[in-house]
Short mmCIF file of C-alpha atoms in Angstrom, two decimals:
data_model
loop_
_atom_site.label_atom_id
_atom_site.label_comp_id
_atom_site.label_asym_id
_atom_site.label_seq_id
_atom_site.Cartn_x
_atom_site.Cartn_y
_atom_site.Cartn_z
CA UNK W 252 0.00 0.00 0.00
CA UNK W 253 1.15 3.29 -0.79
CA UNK W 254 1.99 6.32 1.75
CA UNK W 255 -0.46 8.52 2.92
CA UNK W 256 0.39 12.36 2.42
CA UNK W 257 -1.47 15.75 1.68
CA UNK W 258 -1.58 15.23 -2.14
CA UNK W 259 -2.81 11.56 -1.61
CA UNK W 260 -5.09 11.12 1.68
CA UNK W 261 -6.64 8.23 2.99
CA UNK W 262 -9.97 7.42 1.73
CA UNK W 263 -10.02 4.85 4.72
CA UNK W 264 -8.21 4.95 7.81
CA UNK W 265 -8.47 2.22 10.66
CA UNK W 266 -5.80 3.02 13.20
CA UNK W 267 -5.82 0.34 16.06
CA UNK W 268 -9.51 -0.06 15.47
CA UNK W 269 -10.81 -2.67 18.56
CA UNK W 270 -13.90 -4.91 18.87
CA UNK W 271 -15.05 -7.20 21.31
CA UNK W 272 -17.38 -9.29 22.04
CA UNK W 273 -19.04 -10.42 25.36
CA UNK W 274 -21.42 -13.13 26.81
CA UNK W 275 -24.63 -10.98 27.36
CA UNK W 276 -25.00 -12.84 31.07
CA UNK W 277 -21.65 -13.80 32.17
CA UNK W 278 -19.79 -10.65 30.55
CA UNK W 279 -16.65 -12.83 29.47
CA UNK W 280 -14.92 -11.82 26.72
CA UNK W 281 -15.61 -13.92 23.81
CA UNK W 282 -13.17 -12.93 20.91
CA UNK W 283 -13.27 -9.82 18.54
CA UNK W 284 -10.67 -7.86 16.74
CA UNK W 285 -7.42 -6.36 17.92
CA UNK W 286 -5.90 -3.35 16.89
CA UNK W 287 -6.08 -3.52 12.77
CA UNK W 288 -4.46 0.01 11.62
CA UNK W 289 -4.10 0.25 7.85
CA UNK W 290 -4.77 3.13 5.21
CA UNK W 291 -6.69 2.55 1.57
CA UNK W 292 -4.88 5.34 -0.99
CA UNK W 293 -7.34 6.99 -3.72
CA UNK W 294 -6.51 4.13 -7.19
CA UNK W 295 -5.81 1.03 -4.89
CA UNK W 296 -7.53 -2.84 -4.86
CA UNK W 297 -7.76 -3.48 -1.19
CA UNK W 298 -9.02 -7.03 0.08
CA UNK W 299 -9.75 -8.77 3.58
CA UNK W 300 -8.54 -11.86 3.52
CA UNK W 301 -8.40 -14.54 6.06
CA UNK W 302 -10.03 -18.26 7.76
CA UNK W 303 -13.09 -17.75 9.31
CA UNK W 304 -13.30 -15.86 12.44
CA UNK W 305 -10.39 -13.39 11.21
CA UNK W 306 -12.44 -10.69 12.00
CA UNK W 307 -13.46 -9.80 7.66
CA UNK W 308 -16.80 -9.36 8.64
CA UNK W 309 -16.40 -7.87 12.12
CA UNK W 310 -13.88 -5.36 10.23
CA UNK W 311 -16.49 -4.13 6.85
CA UNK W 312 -19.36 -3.86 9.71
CA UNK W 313 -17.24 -1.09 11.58
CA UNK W 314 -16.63 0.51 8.29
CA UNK W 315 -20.30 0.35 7.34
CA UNK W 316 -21.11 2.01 10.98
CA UNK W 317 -22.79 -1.50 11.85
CA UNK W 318 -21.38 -2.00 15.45
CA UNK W 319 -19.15 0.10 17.11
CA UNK W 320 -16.11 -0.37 17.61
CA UNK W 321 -14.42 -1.09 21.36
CA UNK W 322 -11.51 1.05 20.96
CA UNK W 323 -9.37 2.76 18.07
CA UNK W 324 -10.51 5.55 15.65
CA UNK W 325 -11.29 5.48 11.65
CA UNK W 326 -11.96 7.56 8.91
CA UNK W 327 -14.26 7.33 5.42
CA UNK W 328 -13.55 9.40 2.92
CA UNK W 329 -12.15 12.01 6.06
CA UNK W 330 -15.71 11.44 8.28
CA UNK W 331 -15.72 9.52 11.44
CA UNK W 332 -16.57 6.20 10.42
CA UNK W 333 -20.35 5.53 11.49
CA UNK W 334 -20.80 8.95 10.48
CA UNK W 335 -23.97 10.41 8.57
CA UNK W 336 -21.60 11.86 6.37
CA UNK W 337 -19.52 8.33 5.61
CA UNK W 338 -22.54 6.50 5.57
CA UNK W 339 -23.88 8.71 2.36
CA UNK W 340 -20.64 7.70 0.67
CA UNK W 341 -21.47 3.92 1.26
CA UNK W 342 -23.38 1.21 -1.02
CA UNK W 343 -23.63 -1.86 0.93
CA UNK W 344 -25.33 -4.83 -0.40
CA UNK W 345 -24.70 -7.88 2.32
CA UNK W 346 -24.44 -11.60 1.48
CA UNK W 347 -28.08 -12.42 2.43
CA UNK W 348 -29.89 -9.90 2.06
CA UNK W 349 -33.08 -9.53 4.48
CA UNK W 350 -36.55 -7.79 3.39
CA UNK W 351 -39.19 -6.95 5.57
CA UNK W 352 -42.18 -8.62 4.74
CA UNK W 353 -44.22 -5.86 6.35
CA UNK W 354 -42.95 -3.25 3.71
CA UNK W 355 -43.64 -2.54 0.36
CA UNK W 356 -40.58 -2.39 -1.93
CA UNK W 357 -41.24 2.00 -1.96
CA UNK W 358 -41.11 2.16 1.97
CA UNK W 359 -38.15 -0.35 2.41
CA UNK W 360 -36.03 2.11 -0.17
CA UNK W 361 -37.69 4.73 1.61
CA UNK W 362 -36.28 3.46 4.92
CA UNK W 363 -32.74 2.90 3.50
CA UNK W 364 -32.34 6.37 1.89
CA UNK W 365 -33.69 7.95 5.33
CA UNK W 366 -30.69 5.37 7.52
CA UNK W 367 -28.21 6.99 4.99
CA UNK W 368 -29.69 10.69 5.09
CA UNK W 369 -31.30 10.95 2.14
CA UNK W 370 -34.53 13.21 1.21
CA UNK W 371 -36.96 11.31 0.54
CA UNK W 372 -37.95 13.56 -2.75
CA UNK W 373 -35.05 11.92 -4.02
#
């Protein structure tokens, strides 16, 4: 990956981004992520790769502003990541997929555009 400087900022930024995960009773820690800094340059391929339970997942839903993250900072195109302003940058479509069967296919757009900010004119 290439270096990050004033004529070529980050468009994402994880520095020592944390997650973990707890027993909802007992409260013991249960796994998560630890510490994954790394930069993504304007023009690069970037990929997550790893065996399951690597964290890809965890990792793309603290991007996405999914779950929060434990500890450690990031940026989207220079917004906090989680960020109204991130999340209009974002088009997420997840491995399966999950409609509401109580919505019509105008109010489920409706409800995305409004999670992401949009008015709902457009």
């Amino acid at each position: 990956m290439g270096t990050v400087t004033p004529m070529r900022p980050a468009l994402l930024s994880l520095k020592n981004l944390r997650k973990e995960f707890r027993h909802p009773l007992t409260l013991k820690r249960l796994g998560g992520l630890k510490d994954i800094t790394f930069d993504v340059l304007r023009g690069e391929t970037f990929g997550l790769l790893g065996p399951n339970g690597a964290g890809k997942t965890t990792t793309i839903k603290l991007i996405l502003g999914l779950i929060r993250p434990s500890g450690g900072s990031g940026t989207l195109l220079g917004h906090p990541l989680g960020s109204l302003e991130a999340r209009k940058t974002l088009g997420y479509l997840p491995e399966n997929p999950y409609f509401y069967d109580y919505l019509t296919a105008r109010e489920f757009l409706d409800l995305c555009g409004s999670l992401s900010g949009m008015d709902s004119r457009a």
